[in-house]
mmCIF file of C-alpha atoms and ligand atoms in Angstrom:
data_model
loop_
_atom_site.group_PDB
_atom_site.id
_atom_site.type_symbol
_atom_site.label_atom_id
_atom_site.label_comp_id
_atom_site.label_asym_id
_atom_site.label_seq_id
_atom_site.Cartn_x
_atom_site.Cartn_y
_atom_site.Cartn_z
ATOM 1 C CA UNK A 229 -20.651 120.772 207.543
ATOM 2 C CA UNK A 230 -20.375 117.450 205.677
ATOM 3 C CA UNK A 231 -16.870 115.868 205.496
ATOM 4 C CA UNK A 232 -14.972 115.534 202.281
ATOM 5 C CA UNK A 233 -13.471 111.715 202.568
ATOM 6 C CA UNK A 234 -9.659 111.870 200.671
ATOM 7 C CA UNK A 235 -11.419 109.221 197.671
ATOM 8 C CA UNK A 236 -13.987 111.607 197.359
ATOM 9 C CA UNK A 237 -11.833 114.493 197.257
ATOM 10 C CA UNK A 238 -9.275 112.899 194.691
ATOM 11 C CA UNK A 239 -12.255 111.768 193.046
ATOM 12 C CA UNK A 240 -13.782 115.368 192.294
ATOM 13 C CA UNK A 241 -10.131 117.250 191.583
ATOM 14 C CA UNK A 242 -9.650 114.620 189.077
ATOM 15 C CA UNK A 243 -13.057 114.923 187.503
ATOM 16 C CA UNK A 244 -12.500 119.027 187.860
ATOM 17 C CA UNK A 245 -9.273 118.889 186.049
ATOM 18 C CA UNK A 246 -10.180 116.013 183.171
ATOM 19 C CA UNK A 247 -13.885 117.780 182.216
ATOM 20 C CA UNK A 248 -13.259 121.495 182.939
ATOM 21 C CA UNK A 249 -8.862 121.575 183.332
ATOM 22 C CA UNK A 250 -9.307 123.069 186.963
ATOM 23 C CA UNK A 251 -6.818 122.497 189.299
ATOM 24 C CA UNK A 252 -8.114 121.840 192.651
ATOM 25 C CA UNK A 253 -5.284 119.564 194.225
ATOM 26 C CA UNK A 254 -4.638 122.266 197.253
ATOM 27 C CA UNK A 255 -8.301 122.947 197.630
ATOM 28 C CA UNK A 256 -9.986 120.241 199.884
ATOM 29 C CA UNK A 257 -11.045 122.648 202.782
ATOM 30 C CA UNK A 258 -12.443 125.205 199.759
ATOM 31 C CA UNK A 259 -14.418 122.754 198.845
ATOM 32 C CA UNK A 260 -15.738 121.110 201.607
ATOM 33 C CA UNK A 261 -17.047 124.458 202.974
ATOM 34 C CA UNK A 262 -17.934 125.956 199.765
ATOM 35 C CA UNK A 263 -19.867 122.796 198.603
ATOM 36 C CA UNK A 264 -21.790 121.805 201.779
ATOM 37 C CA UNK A 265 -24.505 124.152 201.532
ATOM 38 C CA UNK A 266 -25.091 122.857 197.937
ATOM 39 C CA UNK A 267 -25.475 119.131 198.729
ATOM 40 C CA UNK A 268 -27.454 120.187 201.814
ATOM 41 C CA UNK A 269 -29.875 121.936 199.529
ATOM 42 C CA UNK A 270 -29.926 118.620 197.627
ATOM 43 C CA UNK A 271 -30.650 116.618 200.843
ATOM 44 C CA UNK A 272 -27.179 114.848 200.120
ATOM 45 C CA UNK A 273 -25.345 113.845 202.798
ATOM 46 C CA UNK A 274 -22.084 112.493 201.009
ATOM 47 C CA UNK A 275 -19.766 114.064 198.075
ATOM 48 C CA UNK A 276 -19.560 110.948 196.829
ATOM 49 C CA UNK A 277 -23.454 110.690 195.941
ATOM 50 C CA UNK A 278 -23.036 114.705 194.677
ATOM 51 C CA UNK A 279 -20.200 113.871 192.262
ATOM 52 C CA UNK A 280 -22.948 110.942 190.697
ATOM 53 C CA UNK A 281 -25.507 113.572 190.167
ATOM 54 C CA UNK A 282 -23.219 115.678 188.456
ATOM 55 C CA UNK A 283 -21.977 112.681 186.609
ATOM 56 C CA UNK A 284 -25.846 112.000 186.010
ATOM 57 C CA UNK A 285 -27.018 115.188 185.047
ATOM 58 C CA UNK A 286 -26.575 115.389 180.956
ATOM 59 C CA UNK A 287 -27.495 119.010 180.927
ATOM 60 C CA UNK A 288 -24.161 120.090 182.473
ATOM 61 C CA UNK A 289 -25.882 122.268 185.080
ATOM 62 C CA UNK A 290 -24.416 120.968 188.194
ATOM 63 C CA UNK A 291 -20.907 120.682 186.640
ATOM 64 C CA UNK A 292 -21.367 124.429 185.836
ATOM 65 C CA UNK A 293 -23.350 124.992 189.369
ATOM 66 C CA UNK A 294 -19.827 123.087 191.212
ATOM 67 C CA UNK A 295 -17.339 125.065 188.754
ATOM 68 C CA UNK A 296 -19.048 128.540 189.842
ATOM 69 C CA UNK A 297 -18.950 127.692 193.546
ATOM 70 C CA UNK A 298 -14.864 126.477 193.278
ATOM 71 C CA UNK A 299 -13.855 129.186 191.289
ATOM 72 C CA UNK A 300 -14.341 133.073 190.836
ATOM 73 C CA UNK A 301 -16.547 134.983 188.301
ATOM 74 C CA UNK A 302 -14.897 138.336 189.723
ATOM 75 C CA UNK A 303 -14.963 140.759 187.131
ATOM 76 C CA UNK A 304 -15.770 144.449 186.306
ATOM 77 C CA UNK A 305 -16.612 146.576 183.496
ATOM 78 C CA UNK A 306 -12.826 148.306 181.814
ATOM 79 C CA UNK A 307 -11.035 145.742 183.229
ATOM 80 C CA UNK A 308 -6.907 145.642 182.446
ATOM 81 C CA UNK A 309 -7.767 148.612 180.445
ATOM 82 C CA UNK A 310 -4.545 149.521 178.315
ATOM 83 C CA UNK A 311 -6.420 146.472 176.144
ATOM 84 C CA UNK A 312 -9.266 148.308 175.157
ATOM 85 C CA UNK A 313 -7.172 151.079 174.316
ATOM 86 C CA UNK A 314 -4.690 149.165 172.385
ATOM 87 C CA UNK A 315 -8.036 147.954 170.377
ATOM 88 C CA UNK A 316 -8.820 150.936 169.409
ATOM 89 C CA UNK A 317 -5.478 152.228 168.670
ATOM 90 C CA UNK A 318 -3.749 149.259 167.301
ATOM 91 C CA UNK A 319 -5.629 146.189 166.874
ATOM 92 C CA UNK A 320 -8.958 147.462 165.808
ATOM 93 C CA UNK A 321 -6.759 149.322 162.251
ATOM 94 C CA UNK A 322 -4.785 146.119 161.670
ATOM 95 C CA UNK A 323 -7.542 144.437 161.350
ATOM 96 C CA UNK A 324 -9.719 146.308 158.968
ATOM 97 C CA UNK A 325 -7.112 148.451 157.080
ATOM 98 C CA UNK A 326 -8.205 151.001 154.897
ATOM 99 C CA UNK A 327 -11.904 149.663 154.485
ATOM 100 C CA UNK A 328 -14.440 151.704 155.894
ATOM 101 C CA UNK A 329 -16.723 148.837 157.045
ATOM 102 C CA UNK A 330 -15.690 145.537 157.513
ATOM 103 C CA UNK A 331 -17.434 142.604 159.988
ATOM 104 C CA UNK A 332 -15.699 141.126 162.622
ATOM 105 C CA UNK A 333 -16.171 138.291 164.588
ATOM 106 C CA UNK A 334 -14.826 138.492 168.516
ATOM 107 C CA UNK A 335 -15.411 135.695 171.434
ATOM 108 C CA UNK A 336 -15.301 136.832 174.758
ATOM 109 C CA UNK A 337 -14.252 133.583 176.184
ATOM 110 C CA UNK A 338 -14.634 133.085 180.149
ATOM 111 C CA UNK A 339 -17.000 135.960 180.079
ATOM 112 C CA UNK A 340 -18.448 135.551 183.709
ATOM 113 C CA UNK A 341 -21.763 138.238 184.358
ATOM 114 C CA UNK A 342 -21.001 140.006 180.772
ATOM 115 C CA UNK A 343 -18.920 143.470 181.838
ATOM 116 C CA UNK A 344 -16.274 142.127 179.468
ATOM 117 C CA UNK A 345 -17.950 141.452 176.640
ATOM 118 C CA UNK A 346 -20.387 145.165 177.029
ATOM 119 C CA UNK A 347 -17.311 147.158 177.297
ATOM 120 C CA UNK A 348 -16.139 145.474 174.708
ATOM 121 C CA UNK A 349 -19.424 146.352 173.071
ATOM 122 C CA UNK A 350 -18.563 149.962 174.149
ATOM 123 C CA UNK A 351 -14.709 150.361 172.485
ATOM 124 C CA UNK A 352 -16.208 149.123 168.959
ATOM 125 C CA UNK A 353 -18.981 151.703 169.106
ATOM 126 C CA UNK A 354 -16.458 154.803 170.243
ATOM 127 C CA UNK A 355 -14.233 153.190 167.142
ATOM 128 C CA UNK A 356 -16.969 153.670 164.572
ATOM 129 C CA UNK A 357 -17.688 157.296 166.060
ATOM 130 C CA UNK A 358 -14.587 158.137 166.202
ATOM 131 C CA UNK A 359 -13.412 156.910 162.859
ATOM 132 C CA UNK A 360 -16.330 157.433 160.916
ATOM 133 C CA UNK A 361 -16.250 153.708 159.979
ATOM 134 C CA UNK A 362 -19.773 150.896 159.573
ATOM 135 C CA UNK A 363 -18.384 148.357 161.623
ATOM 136 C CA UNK A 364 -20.730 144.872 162.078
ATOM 137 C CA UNK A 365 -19.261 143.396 164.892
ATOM 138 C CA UNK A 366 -20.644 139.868 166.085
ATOM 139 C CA UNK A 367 -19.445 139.091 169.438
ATOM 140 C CA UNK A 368 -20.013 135.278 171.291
ATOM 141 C CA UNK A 369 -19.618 135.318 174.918
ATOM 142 C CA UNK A 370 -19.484 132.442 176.722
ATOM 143 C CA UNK A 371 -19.043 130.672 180.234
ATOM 144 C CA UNK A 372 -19.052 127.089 181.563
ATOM 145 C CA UNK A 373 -21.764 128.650 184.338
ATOM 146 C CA UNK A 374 -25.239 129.320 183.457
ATOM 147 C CA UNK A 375 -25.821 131.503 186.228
ATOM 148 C CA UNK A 376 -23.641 133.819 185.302
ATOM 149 C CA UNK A 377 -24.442 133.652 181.552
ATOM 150 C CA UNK A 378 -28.316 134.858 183.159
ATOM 151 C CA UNK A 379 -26.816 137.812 184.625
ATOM 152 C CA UNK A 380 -24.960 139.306 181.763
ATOM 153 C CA UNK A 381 -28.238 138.520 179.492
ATOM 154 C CA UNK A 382 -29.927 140.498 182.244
ATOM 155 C CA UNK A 383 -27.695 143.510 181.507
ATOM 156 C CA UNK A 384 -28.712 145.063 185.040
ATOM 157 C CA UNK A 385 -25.679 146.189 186.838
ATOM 158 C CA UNK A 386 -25.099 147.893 191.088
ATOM 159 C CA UNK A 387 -24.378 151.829 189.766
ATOM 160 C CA UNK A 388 -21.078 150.804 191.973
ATOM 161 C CA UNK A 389 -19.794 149.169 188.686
ATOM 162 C CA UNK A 390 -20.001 152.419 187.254
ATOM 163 C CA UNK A 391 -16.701 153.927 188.595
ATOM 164 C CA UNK A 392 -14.411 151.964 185.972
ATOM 165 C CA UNK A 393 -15.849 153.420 183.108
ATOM 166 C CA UNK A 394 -14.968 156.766 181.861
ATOM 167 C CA UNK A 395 -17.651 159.113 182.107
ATOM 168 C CA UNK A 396 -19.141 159.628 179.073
ATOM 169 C CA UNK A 397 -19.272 156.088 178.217
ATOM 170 C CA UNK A 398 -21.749 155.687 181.257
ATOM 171 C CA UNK A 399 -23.964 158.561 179.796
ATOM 172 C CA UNK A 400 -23.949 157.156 176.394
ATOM 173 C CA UNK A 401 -23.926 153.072 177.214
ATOM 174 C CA UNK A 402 -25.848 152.683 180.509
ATOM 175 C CA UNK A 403 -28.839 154.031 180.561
ATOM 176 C CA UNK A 404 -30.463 155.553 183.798
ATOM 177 C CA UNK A 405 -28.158 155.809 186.191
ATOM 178 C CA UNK A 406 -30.083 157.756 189.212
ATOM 179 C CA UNK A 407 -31.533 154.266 191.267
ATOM 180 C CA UNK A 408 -29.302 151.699 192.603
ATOM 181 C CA UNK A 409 -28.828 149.644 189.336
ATOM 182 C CA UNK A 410 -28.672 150.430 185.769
ATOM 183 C CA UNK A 411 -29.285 148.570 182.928
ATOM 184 C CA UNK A 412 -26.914 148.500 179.451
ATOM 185 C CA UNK A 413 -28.182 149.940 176.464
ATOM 186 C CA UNK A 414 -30.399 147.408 174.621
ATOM 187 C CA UNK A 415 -28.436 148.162 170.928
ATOM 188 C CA UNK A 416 -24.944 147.136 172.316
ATOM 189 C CA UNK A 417 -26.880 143.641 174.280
ATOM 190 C CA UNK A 418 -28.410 143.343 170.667
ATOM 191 C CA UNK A 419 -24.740 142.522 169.235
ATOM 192 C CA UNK A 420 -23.807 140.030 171.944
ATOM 193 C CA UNK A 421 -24.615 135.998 171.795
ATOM 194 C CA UNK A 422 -24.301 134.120 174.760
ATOM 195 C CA UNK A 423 -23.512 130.379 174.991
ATOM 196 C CA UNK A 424 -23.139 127.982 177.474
ATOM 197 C CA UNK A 425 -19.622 126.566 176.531
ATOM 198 C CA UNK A 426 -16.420 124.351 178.299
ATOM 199 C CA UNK A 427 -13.537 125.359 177.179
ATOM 200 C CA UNK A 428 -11.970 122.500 177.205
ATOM 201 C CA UNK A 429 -14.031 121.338 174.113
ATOM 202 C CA UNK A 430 -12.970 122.740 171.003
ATOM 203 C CA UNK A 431 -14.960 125.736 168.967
ATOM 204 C CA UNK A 432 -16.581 123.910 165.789
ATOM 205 C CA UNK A 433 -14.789 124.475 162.155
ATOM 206 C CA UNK A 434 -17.961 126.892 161.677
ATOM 207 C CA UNK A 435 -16.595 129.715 164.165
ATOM 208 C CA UNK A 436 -13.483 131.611 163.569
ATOM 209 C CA UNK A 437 -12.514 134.756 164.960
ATOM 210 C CA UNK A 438 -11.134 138.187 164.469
ATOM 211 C CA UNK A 439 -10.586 138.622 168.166
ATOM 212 C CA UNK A 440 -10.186 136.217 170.559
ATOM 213 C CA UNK A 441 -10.536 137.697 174.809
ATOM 214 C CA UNK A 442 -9.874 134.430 177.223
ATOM 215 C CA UNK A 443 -8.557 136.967 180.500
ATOM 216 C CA UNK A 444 -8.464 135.535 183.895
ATOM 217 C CA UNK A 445 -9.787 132.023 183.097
ATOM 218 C CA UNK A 446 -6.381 129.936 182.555
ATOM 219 C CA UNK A 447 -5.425 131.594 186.523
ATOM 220 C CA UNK A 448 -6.968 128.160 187.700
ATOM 221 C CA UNK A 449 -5.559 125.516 185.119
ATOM 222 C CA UNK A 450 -2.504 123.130 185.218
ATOM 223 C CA UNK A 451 -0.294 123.060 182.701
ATOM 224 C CA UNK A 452 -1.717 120.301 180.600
ATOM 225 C CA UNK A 453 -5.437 121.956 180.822
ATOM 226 C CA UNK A 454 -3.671 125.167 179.773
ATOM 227 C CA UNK A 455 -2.076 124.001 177.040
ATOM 228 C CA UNK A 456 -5.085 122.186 175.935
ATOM 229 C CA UNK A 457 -7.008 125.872 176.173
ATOM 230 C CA UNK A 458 -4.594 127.348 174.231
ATOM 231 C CA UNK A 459 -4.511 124.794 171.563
ATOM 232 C CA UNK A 460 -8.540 125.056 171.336
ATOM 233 C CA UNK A 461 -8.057 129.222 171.204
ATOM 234 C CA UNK A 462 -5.539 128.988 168.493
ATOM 235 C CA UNK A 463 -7.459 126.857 166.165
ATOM 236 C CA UNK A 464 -10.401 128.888 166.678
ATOM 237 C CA UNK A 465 -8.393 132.310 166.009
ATOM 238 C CA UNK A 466 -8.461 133.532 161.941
ATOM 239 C CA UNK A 467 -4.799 133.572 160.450
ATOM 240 C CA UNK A 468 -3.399 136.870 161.931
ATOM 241 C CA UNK A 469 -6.504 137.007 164.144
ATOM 242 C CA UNK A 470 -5.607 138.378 167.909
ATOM 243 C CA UNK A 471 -5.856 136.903 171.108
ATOM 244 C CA UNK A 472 -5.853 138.539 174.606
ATOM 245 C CA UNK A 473 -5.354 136.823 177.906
ATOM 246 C CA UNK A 474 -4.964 138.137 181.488
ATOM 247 C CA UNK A 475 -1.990 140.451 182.048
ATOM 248 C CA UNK A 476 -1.182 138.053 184.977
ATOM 249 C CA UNK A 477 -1.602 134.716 183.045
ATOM 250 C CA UNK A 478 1.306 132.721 181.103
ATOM 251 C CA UNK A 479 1.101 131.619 177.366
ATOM 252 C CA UNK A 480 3.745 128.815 176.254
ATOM 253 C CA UNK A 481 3.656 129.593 173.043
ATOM 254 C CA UNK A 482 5.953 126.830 171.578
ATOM 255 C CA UNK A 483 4.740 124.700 169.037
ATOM 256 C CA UNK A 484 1.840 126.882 168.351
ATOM 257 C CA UNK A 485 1.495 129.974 165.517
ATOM 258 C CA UNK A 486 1.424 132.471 167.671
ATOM 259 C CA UNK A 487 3.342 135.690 168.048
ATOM 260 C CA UNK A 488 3.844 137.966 170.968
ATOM 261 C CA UNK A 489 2.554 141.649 169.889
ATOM 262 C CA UNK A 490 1.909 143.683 172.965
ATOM 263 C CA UNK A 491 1.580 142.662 176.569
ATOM 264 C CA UNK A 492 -0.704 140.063 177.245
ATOM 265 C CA UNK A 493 -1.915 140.614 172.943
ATOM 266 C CA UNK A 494 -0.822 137.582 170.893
ATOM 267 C CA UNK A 495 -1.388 137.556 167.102
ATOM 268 C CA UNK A 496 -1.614 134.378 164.948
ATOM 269 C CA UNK A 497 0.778 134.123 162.420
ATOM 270 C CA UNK A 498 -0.903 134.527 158.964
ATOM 271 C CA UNK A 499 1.356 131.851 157.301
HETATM 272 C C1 LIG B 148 -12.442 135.375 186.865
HETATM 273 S S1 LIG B 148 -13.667 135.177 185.632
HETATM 274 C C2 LIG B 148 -12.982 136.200 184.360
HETATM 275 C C3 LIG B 148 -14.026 137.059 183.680
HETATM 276 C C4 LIG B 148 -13.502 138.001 182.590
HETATM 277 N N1 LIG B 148 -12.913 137.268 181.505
HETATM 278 C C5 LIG B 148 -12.533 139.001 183.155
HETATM 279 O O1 LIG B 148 -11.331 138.926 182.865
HETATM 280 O O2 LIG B 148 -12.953 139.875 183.906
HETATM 281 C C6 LIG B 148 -13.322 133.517 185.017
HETATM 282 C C7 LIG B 148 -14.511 132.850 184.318
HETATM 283 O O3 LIG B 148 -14.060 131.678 183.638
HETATM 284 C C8 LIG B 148 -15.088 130.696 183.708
HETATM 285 N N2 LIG B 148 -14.508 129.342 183.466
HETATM 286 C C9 LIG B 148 -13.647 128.659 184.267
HETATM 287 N N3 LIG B 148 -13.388 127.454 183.718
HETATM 288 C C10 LIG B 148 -14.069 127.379 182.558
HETATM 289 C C11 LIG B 148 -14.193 126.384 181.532
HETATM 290 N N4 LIG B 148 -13.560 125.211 181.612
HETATM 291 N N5 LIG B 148 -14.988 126.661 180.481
HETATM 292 C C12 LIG B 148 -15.628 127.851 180.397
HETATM 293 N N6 LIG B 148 -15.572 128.834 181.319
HETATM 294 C C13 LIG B 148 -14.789 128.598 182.390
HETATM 295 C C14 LIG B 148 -15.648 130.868 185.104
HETATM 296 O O4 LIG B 148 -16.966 130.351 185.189
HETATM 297 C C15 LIG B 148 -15.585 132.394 185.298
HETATM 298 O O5 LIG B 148 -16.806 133.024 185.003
#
C-alpha cells in the first residue's frame, strides 16, 4: 500500500472540502487504502503526484473518480419512502392545483446509479393514473461521478433491487424480471436527463425547479460546504417550490426562505 505523507493528506482534505465541500479531516487511513489501488493503476507511486493529475485533468474525471472512491453512492429504489407518498398525497396537489395538466420541473440532485430519480419516475406516472391528470414532468439528475451517472443511463438493475418496490410497480415499471437483472422501462428513462454536475457550483438562472430531491449527499459536508449547498438549492428552487433532503440530514434554515412542511420536506416561501 502506498503511504499517505500528513502534507499530502492535508493537502487532498483541503482540496476535497474547497472543490466538492467533503469533509475528510478523520479519514486518512480511508483514504490511503481506498486510493492505493487507483494510483497503482496509474503507475503513481506518491499522492502527492495523484492530487496534480487531478489538479491537471480539466475534464473533472479524476476529481469525480477520487469523490466516488471516498464516499458512498449507496442507494436503492423507494428509498425513505413516506416521501414518495407524501408526493403523491400532498406535494404533487399543491403544486398543480386544480389544473388537469401542468409541467413540472424536478432535480434529483446527488442521484448516484439513478433508483432515485426512476422511482421518482414511477410516483408521477401512478399520480397521472390515478388522478386522471397529463402531467409533463422533466426531471435532471445529476452526480459529481460519471461512473455512476453510466449506470443509471444504463437502467439495468440485480432483480435483488426489486424487493423495495411494491409489487405492481415492478410489473408495470421494470420490465422482465425472470433473469438476474432487469432493465427500467424505456418511457420513464425517456423523461430523465442526466448531467455531470458539483454541487458546490451553482444551477444557472436558466433552471428552476418545482421539486428539488438532494437526500443523503450533505451526510459528508461541514458546515460551511453545507450551507453553501443549501444556498445553491434554494436559489435554484421556484418560489413555493419543495425541497427534500435525507430524513437523517440537518437544514439550518436561518437566513434562507425556507419553511419546514413535513419531515425532511422544506417549501420555499413564495414571498
Ligand atoms: C449516498 S448517495 C445518495 C443517493 C440518493 N440521493 C439517495 O438518497 O439514495 C450520495 C451521492 O452524492 C454524490 N455527491 C457527493 N458530493 C457531491 C458533490 N459535491 N456534487 C455532486 N454530487 C455529489 C455522490 O457521488 C453520491 O452518488
Amino acid at each position: 500500500m502506498i503511504r499517505l505523507k500528513d502534507k499530502e493528506f492535508s493537502d487532498i482534505v483541503q482540496y476535497m472540502r474547497d472543490e466538492y465541500g467533503i469533509n475528510l479531516e478523520k479519514k486518512k487511513v480511508l483514504i490511503e487504502c481506498r486510493m492505493s489501488k487507483i494510483l497503482e493503476r496509474y503507475g503513481l507511486d506518491s499522492f502527492a503526484g495523484y492530487l496534480d493529475m487531478v489538479h491537471q485533468d480539466r475534464s473533472g474525471e479524476m476529481a469525480g473518480e477520487m469523490v466516488n472512491h471516498l464516499t458512498t453512492n449507496y442507494t436503492y429504489f423507494y428509498r425513505e419512502a413516506d416521501h414518495f407518498e407524501r408526493l403523491q398525497d400532498a406535494i404533487l396537489p399543491e403544486l398543480l392545483g386544480h389544473s388537469v395538466s401542468g409541467t413540472l420541473d424536478i432535480w434529483c440532485a446527488g442521484c448516484s446509479t439513478g433508483e432515485e430519480c426512476y422511482t421518482l419516475g414511477m410516483t408521477l406516472e401512478e399520480y397521472k393514473r390515478i388522478r386522471n391528470v397529463t402531467l409533463r414532468a422533466r426531471i435532471l439528475a445529476t452526480d459529481i461521478s460519471g461512473k455512476v451517472l453510466d449506470k443509471a443511463r444504463d437502467g439495468e438493475y440485480p432483480v435483488k433491487e426489486l424487493e423495495g418496490l411494491p409489487p405492481e410497480w415492478r410489473r408495470k415499471y421494470c420490465g422482465d424480471t425472470s433473469g438476474r437483472t432487469f432493465r427500467v422501462d424505456e418511457e420513464l428513462k425517456s423523461c430523465v436527463r442526466f448531467q455531470r454536475r458539483n454541487l458546490m457550483e451553482p444551477m444557472p438562472a436558466s433552471e428552476r425547479f418545482d421539486i428539488i430531491l438532494c437526500r443523503n449527499v450533505m451526510i459528508y459536508f461541514d458546515r460551511i460546504s453545507r450551507n453553501r449547498l443549501i444556498k445553491n438549492l434554494e436559489d435554484a428552487l421556484k418560489k413555493g417550490g419543495y425541497l427534500l433532503i435525507g430524513h437523517a440530514e440537518l437544514l439550518t434554515i436561518k437566513e434562507t426562505n425556507l419553511e419546514p412542511v413535513y419531515p425532511a420536506v422544506y417549501r420555499k416561501k413564495k414571498e
